[in-house]
Coordinates of C-alpha atoms in Angstrom, one line a residue:
Chain A
M4 CA 7.7 6.8 -31.7
N5 CA 7.2 8.8 -28.4
P6 CA 8.0 6.8 -25.3
I7 CA 5.1 5.9 -23.1
I8 CA 7.1 6.6 -20.0
S9 CA 9.9 9.1 -19.9
V10 CA 12.1 9.4 -16.8
K11 CA 14.3 12.4 -16.8
D12 CA 17.1 13.1 -14.3
V13 CA 15.3 11.3 -11.5
A14 CA 17.2 11.0 -8.2
K15 CA 16.2 9.9 -4.8
T16 CA 17.8 10.3 -1.5
Y17 CA 15.7 9.0 1.4
A18 CA 15.3 11.0 4.7
S19 CA 17.8 8.6 6.3
G20 CA 20.4 9.9 3.9
H21 CA 20.5 6.7 1.8
V22 CA 21.0 7.5 -1.8
A23 CA 18.7 5.1 -3.6
L24 CA 18.9 6.6 -7.1
K25 CA 21.6 8.7 -8.6
T26 CA 20.4 10.6 -11.7
V27 CA 18.4 8.1 -13.8
N28 CA 17.2 8.6 -17.4
L29 CA 15.0 6.1 -19.0
D30 CA 12.5 5.9 -21.8
I31 CA 10.0 3.0 -22.0
R32 CA 8.5 2.2 -25.4
E33 CA 4.9 1.4 -25.8
R34 CA 4.0 -2.3 -25.9
E35 CA 7.5 -3.5 -25.0
I36 CA 8.5 -5.8 -22.2
F37 CA 11.2 -4.0 -20.3
A38 CA 13.2 -5.8 -17.7
L39 CA 14.9 -3.8 -15.0
L40 CA 17.7 -6.1 -13.8
G41 CA 19.8 -5.6 -10.8
P42 CA 20.9 -7.0 -7.5
N43 CA 18.9 -6.5 -4.3
G44 CA 19.1 -2.9 -3.1
A45 CA 20.0 -1.6 -6.5
G46 CA 17.1 0.9 -6.6
K47 CA 14.7 -1.1 -8.8
T48 CA 11.8 -0.8 -6.5
T49 CA 12.5 2.8 -5.7
L50 CA 12.4 3.7 -9.4
I51 CA 9.1 2.0 -10.0
S52 CA 7.7 3.4 -6.8
I53 CA 8.5 6.9 -8.0
I54 CA 6.9 6.3 -11.3
C55 CA 3.8 4.9 -9.6
G56 CA 3.5 7.8 -7.1
I57 CA 4.3 5.9 -4.0
V58 CA 7.6 7.6 -3.4
N59 CA 8.4 11.3 -4.1
P60 CA 11.5 11.8 -6.2
T61 CA 14.2 14.2 -4.7
S62 CA 14.6 15.7 -8.2
G63 CA 13.7 15.1 -11.8
T64 CA 10.6 14.7 -13.8
I65 CA 8.6 11.7 -15.1
T66 CA 5.9 11.8 -17.8
V67 CA 3.5 9.0 -18.7
D68 CA 2.0 9.3 -22.1
G69 CA 2.9 13.0 -22.0
H70 CA 1.4 13.6 -18.6
D71 CA 3.6 14.8 -15.7
V72 CA 3.2 12.3 -12.9
A73 CA 3.2 14.9 -10.2
R74 CA 0.9 17.6 -11.7
D75 CA -1.3 15.3 -13.8
Y76 CA -1.4 12.3 -11.4
R77 CA -4.9 11.2 -12.2
A78 CA -4.3 10.8 -15.9
C79 CA -1.0 9.0 -15.2
R80 CA -2.0 6.7 -12.5
S81 CA -5.2 5.5 -14.2
M82 CA -3.1 4.1 -17.0
I83 CA -0.8 2.2 -14.6
G84 CA -1.2 -1.1 -12.7
L85 CA 1.3 -2.1 -10.1
V86 CA 2.0 -5.5 -8.7
P87 CA 4.2 -5.0 -5.6
Q88 CA 7.0 -7.2 -4.5
E89 CA 5.6 -7.9 -1.1
L90 CA 2.5 -10.1 -0.9
S91 CA 0.6 -7.2 0.7
T92 CA -3.1 -8.2 0.7
E93 CA -6.3 -7.4 2.6
M94 CA -6.1 -10.8 4.1
F95 CA -9.6 -10.9 5.6
E96 CA -11.2 -10.0 2.3
T97 CA -12.4 -12.3 -0.4
V98 CA -10.6 -12.4 -3.8
W99 CA -13.7 -11.0 -5.5
A100 CA -14.1 -8.1 -3.0
T101 CA -10.5 -7.0 -3.1
V102 CA -10.2 -7.1 -6.9
S103 CA -13.5 -5.2 -7.3
F104 CA -12.2 -2.7 -4.7
S105 CA -9.1 -2.1 -6.9
R106 CA -11.2 -1.3 -9.9
G107 CA -13.3 1.2 -8.0
L108 CA -10.2 2.8 -6.5
F109 CA -8.9 3.5 -10.0
G110 CA -12.2 5.3 -10.9
K111 CA -13.6 2.6 -13.1
K112 CA -17.3 1.8 -13.0
K113 CA -18.3 -1.7 -11.7
N114 CA -17.9 -4.4 -14.4
P115 CA -18.4 -7.9 -13.0
A116 CA -18.0 -9.4 -16.4
F117 CA -14.5 -7.9 -16.7
I118 CA -13.5 -9.0 -13.2
E119 CA -14.7 -12.5 -14.0
K120 CA -12.5 -12.5 -17.1
V121 CA -9.5 -11.3 -15.2
L122 CA -10.0 -14.0 -12.5
R123 CA -10.6 -16.7 -15.1
D124 CA -7.4 -15.7 -17.0
L125 CA -5.4 -16.0 -13.8
S126 CA -7.0 -19.3 -12.8
L127 CA -8.5 -17.6 -9.8
W128 CA -12.2 -18.0 -10.6
D129 CA -12.8 -21.0 -8.3
K130 CA -11.2 -19.0 -5.5
K131 CA -13.2 -15.9 -5.9
D132 CA -15.1 -16.4 -2.7
S133 CA -12.1 -17.5 -0.7
R134 CA -10.5 -15.2 1.9
I135 CA -7.1 -14.2 0.7
M136 CA -5.4 -15.4 3.9
T137 CA -6.4 -19.0 3.0
L138 CA -4.6 -18.9 -0.3
S139 CA -1.0 -20.1 -1.1
G140 CA 1.8 -17.7 -1.9
G141 CA 1.5 -18.3 -5.6
M142 CA -2.2 -17.6 -5.5
K143 CA -1.7 -14.4 -3.5
R144 CA 0.7 -13.3 -6.2
R145 CA -2.1 -13.9 -8.8
V146 CA -4.5 -12.0 -6.7
L147 CA -2.1 -9.0 -6.7
I148 CA -1.9 -9.3 -10.5
A149 CA -5.6 -9.4 -10.8
K150 CA -5.9 -6.3 -8.6
A151 CA -3.4 -4.5 -10.9
L152 CA -5.3 -5.5 -14.0
A153 CA -8.8 -4.8 -12.6
H154 CA -8.8 -1.3 -14.0
E155 CA -7.6 -2.2 -17.5
P156 CA -4.2 -0.5 -17.3
R157 CA -2.1 0.2 -20.4
I158 CA 1.1 -0.1 -18.4
L159 CA 1.8 -2.8 -15.9
F160 CA 4.6 -2.8 -13.4
L161 CA 5.6 -6.1 -12.0
D162 CA 8.1 -5.9 -9.1
E163 CA 9.8 -9.2 -8.8
P164 CA 6.8 -11.1 -10.1
T165 CA 8.4 -14.5 -9.7
A166 CA 10.3 -14.1 -6.4
G167 CA 9.6 -17.1 -4.3
V168 CA 7.4 -18.7 -6.9
D169 CA 7.9 -22.3 -8.0
V170 CA 9.0 -23.2 -11.5
E171 CA 5.6 -24.2 -12.8
L172 CA 4.0 -21.0 -11.6
R173 CA 6.9 -19.0 -13.0
K174 CA 6.2 -20.3 -16.5
D175 CA 2.6 -19.5 -16.0
M176 CA 3.5 -16.0 -15.0
W177 CA 5.6 -15.6 -18.1
D178 CA 2.7 -16.7 -20.3
I179 CA 0.5 -14.2 -18.6
V180 CA 2.9 -11.4 -19.3
R181 CA 3.2 -12.4 -22.9
E182 CA -0.5 -12.5 -23.3
L183 CA -0.8 -9.1 -21.8
R184 CA 1.7 -7.7 -24.2
A185 CA -0.1 -9.3 -27.1
G186 CA -3.2 -7.4 -25.8
G187 CA -1.3 -4.1 -26.1
V188 CA -0.1 -3.7 -22.5
T189 CA 3.4 -2.3 -21.9
V190 CA 5.1 -4.4 -19.2
I191 CA 8.0 -3.3 -17.0
L192 CA 9.3 -5.9 -14.7
T193 CA 12.1 -5.9 -12.2
T194 CA 13.9 -9.0 -11.4
H195 CA 17.2 -10.3 -10.2
Y196 CA 16.7 -13.6 -12.1
I197 CA 18.6 -13.2 -15.3
E198 CA 16.8 -16.0 -16.9
E199 CA 13.6 -14.1 -16.5
A200 CA 14.9 -11.1 -18.3
E201 CA 16.5 -13.3 -20.9
E202 CA 13.3 -15.3 -21.4
M203 CA 10.9 -12.4 -21.5
A204 CA 12.3 -9.0 -22.2
D205 CA 12.6 -7.0 -25.4
R206 CA 14.9 -4.6 -23.7
V207 CA 17.0 -4.9 -20.6
G208 CA 18.1 -2.1 -18.2
V209 CA 20.8 -3.0 -15.8
I210 CA 20.7 -1.0 -12.5
T211 CA 23.1 -1.2 -9.7
K212 CA 23.8 1.1 -6.8
G213 CA 21.2 3.5 -7.9
E214 CA 22.6 3.9 -11.4
L215 CA 21.2 2.7 -14.6
I216 CA 24.5 1.5 -16.2
L217 CA 23.1 0.1 -19.4
V218 CA 19.9 0.0 -21.4
Q219 CA 19.8 -2.2 -24.5
E220 CA 17.9 -4.5 -26.7
K221 CA 18.2 -7.9 -25.2
T222 CA 19.5 -9.6 -28.4
E223 CA 21.9 -6.7 -29.0
L224 CA 23.2 -6.9 -25.5
M225 CA 23.7 -10.6 -25.7
H226 CA 25.3 -10.1 -29.1
K227 CA 27.5 -7.3 -28.1
L228 CA 28.8 -8.7 -24.9
G229 CA 28.4 -12.3 -25.8
K230 CA 31.5 -14.3 -25.4
K231 CA 31.7 -17.9 -26.5
Q232 CA 33.6 -20.6 -24.8
L233 CA 35.2 -23.6 -26.5
T234 CA 35.7 -26.5 -24.2
L235 CA 38.1 -29.2 -25.3
E236 CA 37.9 -32.6 -23.5
L237 CA 41.5 -33.9 -23.5
Q238 CA 42.6 -37.4 -24.1
Q239 CA 45.3 -37.1 -21.5
P240 CA 44.9 -34.8 -18.5
L241 CA 47.4 -32.0 -18.2
A242 CA 49.2 -30.7 -15.1
A243 CA 49.6 -27.2 -16.6
I244 CA 49.1 -25.3 -19.8
P245 CA 52.0 -26.4 -22.1
P246 CA 54.4 -23.6 -23.1
A247 CA 53.4 -24.0 -26.8
L248 CA 49.9 -22.9 -25.9
V249 CA 50.4 -20.1 -23.4
A250 CA 49.9 -17.5 -26.1
H251 CA 46.2 -18.5 -26.4
K252 CA 43.6 -17.3 -23.9
L253 CA 43.3 -20.7 -22.3
E254 CA 42.2 -21.9 -18.9
L255 CA 42.8 -25.4 -17.6
A256 CA 39.6 -26.9 -16.1
P257 CA 39.9 -28.2 -12.6
G258 CA 41.5 -31.7 -12.7
G259 CA 43.3 -30.8 -15.9
G260 CA 40.9 -32.9 -18.1
A261 CA 39.8 -30.1 -20.3
L262 CA 41.0 -26.8 -21.8
V263 CA 38.6 -23.8 -21.9
F264 CA 39.1 -21.3 -24.7
T265 CA 37.3 -18.0 -24.5
Y266 CA 36.8 -16.1 -27.7
D267 CA 34.8 -13.2 -29.0
T268 CA 32.3 -14.0 -31.7
H269 CA 32.7 -10.6 -33.3
A270 CA 36.4 -10.5 -33.7
D271 CA 37.8 -11.0 -37.3
R272 CA 39.6 -14.0 -36.2
T273 CA 38.3 -16.1 -33.3
G274 CA 41.7 -17.8 -32.9
I275 CA 40.2 -21.3 -33.0
T276 CA 42.1 -22.5 -36.0
A277 CA 45.4 -21.3 -34.6
L278 CA 44.7 -23.0 -31.3
L279 CA 43.8 -26.3 -32.9
N280 CA 46.9 -26.1 -35.1
D281 CA 49.2 -25.4 -32.1
M282 CA 47.6 -28.2 -30.2
R283 CA 48.2 -30.7 -33.0
E284 CA 51.8 -29.6 -33.3
A285 CA 52.2 -30.0 -29.5
G286 CA 50.7 -33.4 -29.8
I287 CA 47.8 -32.7 -27.5
G288 CA 44.7 -34.7 -28.6
F289 CA 41.1 -34.1 -27.6
K290 CA 38.2 -36.5 -27.5
D291 CA 35.3 -34.1 -27.6
L292 CA 34.6 -30.4 -27.9
A293 CA 31.7 -28.1 -27.1
T294 CA 30.9 -24.4 -27.4
S295 CA 28.7 -22.4 -25.2
Q296 CA 27.5 -18.8 -25.3
S297 CA 27.6 -16.6 -22.2
S298 CA 24.2 -16.0 -20.7
L299 CA 22.8 -12.7 -19.5
E300 CA 23.9 -13.8 -16.1
D301 CA 27.6 -13.8 -17.1
I302 CA 27.1 -10.5 -18.8
F303 CA 25.4 -9.1 -15.8
V304 CA 28.0 -10.3 -13.3
D305 CA 30.6 -8.8 -15.6
L306 CA 28.9 -5.4 -15.8
V307 CA 28.2 -5.2 -12.0
R308 CA 31.8 -6.1 -11.3
H309 CA 33.1 -3.5 -13.7
S310 CA 31.0 -0.7 -12.2
K311 CA 32.6 -1.3 -8.8
Chain B
M291 CA -13.5 14.0 -8.4
N292 CA -13.0 10.2 -8.4
V293 CA -16.5 9.3 -7.1
E294 CA -16.0 5.6 -7.8
A295 CA -12.9 5.6 -5.6
V296 CA -14.7 7.3 -2.7
R297 CA -17.5 4.8 -3.1
A298 CA -15.1 1.9 -3.2
I299 CA -13.3 2.9 0.0
Y300 CA -16.6 3.8 1.8
T301 CA -18.3 0.5 0.9
F302 CA -15.2 -1.5 1.6
E303 CA -14.9 0.0 5.1
M304 CA -18.6 -0.4 5.8
A305 CA -18.3 -4.1 4.7
R306 CA -15.4 -4.6 7.1
W307 CA -17.7 -3.3 9.8
G308 CA -20.5 -5.6 8.6
R309 CA -18.2 -8.6 9.0
T310 CA -17.4 -7.7 12.6
L311 CA -21.0 -6.6 13.4
M312 CA -21.1 -8.5 16.7
Q313 CA -18.1 -6.8 18.2
S314 CA -18.7 -3.5 16.5
I315 CA -22.2 -3.1 17.8
L316 CA -22.7 -5.5 20.6
S317 CA -19.8 -4.4 22.8
P318 CA -20.6 -0.7 22.9
V319 CA -24.3 -1.5 23.5
L320 CA -23.4 -3.9 26.2
S321 CA -21.0 -1.5 28.0
T322 CA -23.5 1.3 27.8
S323 CA -26.1 -0.9 29.3
L324 CA -23.7 -1.7 32.1
Y325 CA -23.2 2.0 32.8
F326 CA -27.0 2.4 33.0
I327 CA -27.4 -0.5 35.4
V328 CA -24.5 0.7 37.6
F329 CA -24.8 4.4 37.5
G330 CA -28.4 4.9 36.5
A331 CA -30.2 2.2 38.5
A332 CA -27.9 1.3 41.4
I333 CA -26.2 4.6 42.2
G334 CA -28.5 7.0 40.4
S335 CA -31.5 6.0 42.6
R336 CA -29.6 7.7 45.5
I337 CA -28.7 10.8 43.6
T338 CA -31.1 13.7 43.5
Q339 CA -32.1 15.3 40.2
I340 CA -29.6 17.5 38.4
D341 CA -31.1 20.6 36.9
G342 CA -34.5 19.0 37.3
I343 CA -33.6 15.9 35.3
S344 CA -33.4 12.5 36.8
Y345 CA -29.8 11.2 37.1
G346 CA -30.4 8.3 34.8
A347 CA -31.6 10.6 32.0
F348 CA -29.0 13.2 32.7
I349 CA -26.1 10.8 31.9
V350 CA -27.5 9.6 28.6
P351 CA -26.0 12.4 26.3
G352 CA -22.7 12.0 28.1
L353 CA -22.7 8.3 27.6
I354 CA -23.5 8.6 24.0
M355 CA -20.6 11.1 23.6
L356 CA -18.3 8.8 25.4
M357 CA -19.0 6.0 23.0
L358 CA -19.0 8.3 20.0
L359 CA -15.6 9.7 20.8
T360 CA -13.9 6.3 21.5
E361 CA -15.6 4.5 18.6
S362 CA -15.0 7.2 16.0
T363 CA -11.4 7.5 17.0
S364 CA -10.7 3.7 17.1
N365 CA -12.6 3.0 14.0
A366 CA -11.0 5.6 11.8
S367 CA -7.5 5.0 13.2
F368 CA -7.8 1.3 12.5
G369 CA -9.2 1.9 9.0
I370 CA -6.1 3.8 7.9
Y371 CA -3.6 2.1 10.1
F372 CA -4.3 -1.4 8.9
P373 CA -3.4 -0.8 5.2
R374 CA -0.2 0.8 6.4
F375 CA 0.5 -2.2 8.6
A376 CA -0.4 -4.8 6.0
G377 CA 1.4 -2.9 3.2
T378 CA -1.8 -2.5 1.1
I379 CA -1.4 1.3 1.3
Y380 CA 0.7 1.0 -1.9
E381 CA -2.5 0.7 -3.8
L382 CA -4.1 3.8 -2.2
L383 CA -0.9 5.8 -3.0
S384 CA -0.7 4.6 -6.6
A385 CA -4.4 5.1 -7.4
P386 CA -5.7 8.2 -9.2
I387 CA -7.2 9.6 -6.0
S388 CA -6.8 12.8 -4.1
P389 CA -6.2 13.2 -0.4
L390 CA -9.6 14.7 0.0
E391 CA -11.2 11.6 -1.6
I392 CA -9.2 9.2 0.7
V393 CA -10.3 11.2 3.7
L394 CA -13.9 11.3 2.5
G395 CA -13.9 7.5 2.1
Y396 CA -12.3 6.5 5.4
V397 CA -13.6 9.3 7.6
G398 CA -17.0 9.2 6.0
A399 CA -17.3 5.5 6.7
A400 CA -16.0 5.8 10.3
A401 CA -18.3 8.7 11.0
T402 CA -21.3 6.9 9.5
K403 CA -20.7 3.9 11.8
S404 CA -20.4 6.1 14.8
V405 CA -23.6 8.0 14.1
I406 CA -25.4 4.7 13.6
L407 CA -23.9 3.4 16.9
G408 CA -24.9 6.6 18.7
L409 CA -28.5 6.2 17.6
I410 CA -28.5 2.5 18.6
I411 CA -27.2 3.5 22.1
L412 CA -29.8 6.2 22.3
A413 CA -32.5 3.6 21.5
T414 CA -31.0 1.3 24.1
A415 CA -30.9 4.1 26.7
S416 CA -34.6 4.8 26.1
L417 CA -35.4 1.3 27.3
F418 CA -33.9 2.2 30.7
V419 CA -34.9 5.8 31.2
P420 CA -37.5 8.2 29.8
I421 CA -35.7 10.5 27.3
R422 CA -36.8 13.8 26.0
I423 CA -35.1 15.4 23.0
A424 CA -35.9 19.1 23.0
H425 CA -33.9 20.0 19.8
P426 CA -33.7 16.8 17.6
V427 CA -32.0 18.7 14.7
W428 CA -29.4 20.2 17.0
M429 CA -29.0 16.8 18.6
L430 CA -28.3 15.2 15.2
G431 CA -26.1 18.1 14.3
F432 CA -23.9 17.7 17.3
L433 CA -23.9 13.9 16.8
V434 CA -22.7 14.1 13.2
L435 CA -20.2 17.0 13.9
T436 CA -18.6 15.1 16.7
A437 CA -18.5 11.8 14.8
V438 CA -16.8 13.5 11.8
T439 CA -14.4 15.5 14.0
F440 CA -13.3 12.4 16.0
S441 CA -13.1 10.2 12.9
L442 CA -10.7 12.8 11.5
F443 CA -8.8 12.7 14.8
G444 CA -8.7 8.9 14.6
F445 CA -7.4 9.1 11.0
I446 CA -4.6 11.3 12.2
I447 CA -3.7 8.8 15.0
G448 CA -3.9 6.0 12.5
V449 CA -1.3 7.8 10.3
W450 CA 0.8 8.7 13.3
A451 CA 0.8 5.3 15.0
D452 CA 3.7 3.0 14.2
G453 CA 2.4 0.1 16.2
F454 CA -0.8 -1.4 17.5
E455 CA 0.0 -0.1 21.1
K456 CA 0.1 3.4 19.9
L457 CA -3.4 3.1 18.4
Q458 CA -4.7 2.4 21.9
V459 CA -2.6 4.9 23.7
I460 CA -4.4 8.1 22.8
P461 CA -7.9 6.7 23.3
M462 CA -6.9 5.1 26.6
L463 CA -4.7 7.7 28.1
V464 CA -6.2 10.9 26.7
L465 CA -9.7 10.5 25.5
T466 CA -11.3 8.3 28.1
P467 CA -9.9 10.4 31.1
L468 CA -11.0 13.6 29.4
T469 CA -14.4 12.3 28.8
F470 CA -14.9 11.0 32.4
L471 CA -13.6 14.3 33.7
G472 CA -15.7 16.3 31.2
G473 CA -19.0 15.9 32.9
T474 CA -20.2 12.6 31.4
F475 CA -21.6 11.5 34.8
Y476 CA -22.1 14.9 36.5
S477 CA -22.7 18.6 36.1
I478 CA -19.5 20.5 36.5
K479 CA -21.4 22.8 38.8
M480 CA -21.1 20.0 41.4
L481 CA -17.3 20.6 41.5
P482 CA -15.5 23.0 43.8
P483 CA -14.9 26.4 42.1
F484 CA -11.2 25.8 41.4
W485 CA -11.9 22.5 39.6
Q486 CA -14.8 24.0 37.7
T487 CA -12.3 26.5 36.2
V488 CA -9.8 23.7 35.4
T489 CA -12.5 21.7 33.8
L490 CA -13.2 24.5 31.4
F491 CA -9.9 23.8 29.7
N492 CA -11.2 20.3 28.8
P493 CA -12.6 20.5 25.3
I494 CA -14.8 17.5 25.8
V495 CA -16.8 19.5 28.4
Y496 CA -18.1 21.6 25.5
L497 CA -19.0 18.6 23.3
I498 CA -21.0 16.9 26.1
N499 CA -22.7 20.1 27.2
G500 CA -23.7 21.0 23.7
F501 CA -25.1 17.6 23.2
R502 CA -26.9 17.5 26.5
W503 CA -28.4 20.9 25.8
S504 CA -30.0 19.6 22.6
F505 CA -31.8 17.0 24.9
Y506 CA -32.7 18.9 28.0
E507 CA -31.9 22.5 27.3
V508 CA -29.5 22.6 30.3
S509 CA -25.8 23.3 29.9
D510 CA -22.9 24.2 32.2
V511 CA -21.4 26.4 29.5
N512 CA -22.7 28.8 26.9
I513 CA -24.1 26.8 24.0
A514 CA -22.6 29.1 21.4
V515 CA -19.2 28.5 22.9
A516 CA -19.8 24.8 22.9
L517 CA -20.6 24.9 19.2
G518 CA -17.6 27.1 18.6
M519 CA -15.3 24.8 20.4
T520 CA -16.6 21.7 18.5
L521 CA -16.1 23.5 15.2
G522 CA -12.7 24.7 16.3
F523 CA -11.5 21.2 17.0
L524 CA -12.9 20.1 13.6
A525 CA -10.8 22.9 12.0
V526 CA -7.7 21.8 13.9
C527 CA -8.1 18.2 12.7
L528 CA -8.7 19.3 9.1
L529 CA -5.6 21.3 9.2
A530 CA -3.6 18.4 10.6
V531 CA -4.9 16.1 7.9
W532 CA -4.1 18.6 5.2
W533 CA -0.6 18.9 6.6
I534 CA -0.2 15.1 6.6
F535 CA -1.0 14.8 2.9
K536 CA 1.0 18.0 2.0
T537 CA 4.2 16.6 3.6
G538 CA 3.5 12.9 3.0
Y539 CA 4.1 12.4 6.7
R540 CA 4.4 8.7 7.6
I541 CA 2.7 7.6 4.4
K542 CA 5.0 8.6 1.6
A543 CA 8.8 8.5 1.5

């Protein structure tokens, strides 16, 4: 399947000399939810700003559904909706006016019924005549989403959609994104919340210091880099790891009350049996055990650390 | 051509004006009325006619120009500066819309407001002094041309300004002095010869005289030159706007 967005060798150096993006290549598949994950200042916003036409790339090309974003900007941009990170709104306008304005700006004929549907879907209908300045932060975020959806885009960019949003609203936001995807919209979101990528994305791209260091199916990524940890609650606290056990990749939890064993789920031998055998021979008893899988967060921290 | 987008920007800008109708219309009308009372009635009664026209009537075209220049400039500059300031310009930049369409929307709306305002001031003036318009078509022509030109000029300032102070600086420090010294309240023939020559370097002299000629058929300068100068300034502004979008100056990194 052809990618709906294709980013080829895109780099950006700002006039200040700041290198925001080193050569980036990325293909986005139609109807996927793609999470661009990275710390602040990694280049996430620069990358989507370039795709959306807000920032000029220093070099490289981008096509959206086969159209070059620079030469064929009308065709590209009418397919794309963008929800910016900042809550930039026309604060003196009403919700209805600003969302209708967005539709017009993208060249679509007036369609009050559609705007009504968008506002109802985003629980904004009873606020339609309110001035934006009177709305809460979460509501403003919804207004920005409504504006981005007003022209029925096929691709939606969400730049940090849940930054500064409470848990309840974050869940709502996730539901909205899933519904959009179900309706055939391709969603690209940037986030520095791992749980968001983990919860939502089909694929994850990790970006740091202007470089896309990894793009992978989320499940594959978790699978590939996923480490498991076995925590053994000891009957008697230990002062140090006994000599009989030093051969194992063990760590003593603070306080000495537990041993933490890290193992790779994909290795032929996990080493658990050997460890338990050695423990029994050394006479170290445990009262409880638990295993946990590393989250995307651990994977991410690992990756970012390695790229330094 | 993205007609819907031009319409959206235009109506959005006109609606913004509608919301602030009191300050948008009342204040220019009020200040113009004050000029009439002070210059027309109080001082004007002691000034003899200029080129056979009573002083009160003589200053009407100049006063309309004064308002037209300042209102066009401030309206258009605010129209484009505010989205930059509030950050909502992202939407304009990410929309399938060409620079020409952006300019048509913003400058069109600003110019429309100025023309309406100019006509309201003209109507207000006619309450104070008898006004004769010798060439109504030319009068409207100069009105529209000046409104468009200075709305473009305002658009440029709105892109250039990086603070609210800078939005005020050009109208306050350049436009208002040039207008006052450009023969709004007098004929430049009343000046000593040296200052007459200096004044001819003031582009606003040509705008005011062209406009005044369409009323009373009197002008301090050649009317063709006046029209040429106005068109020339329009061309300069168009070129500047073209350059802004070509280079992305201050709107696109």
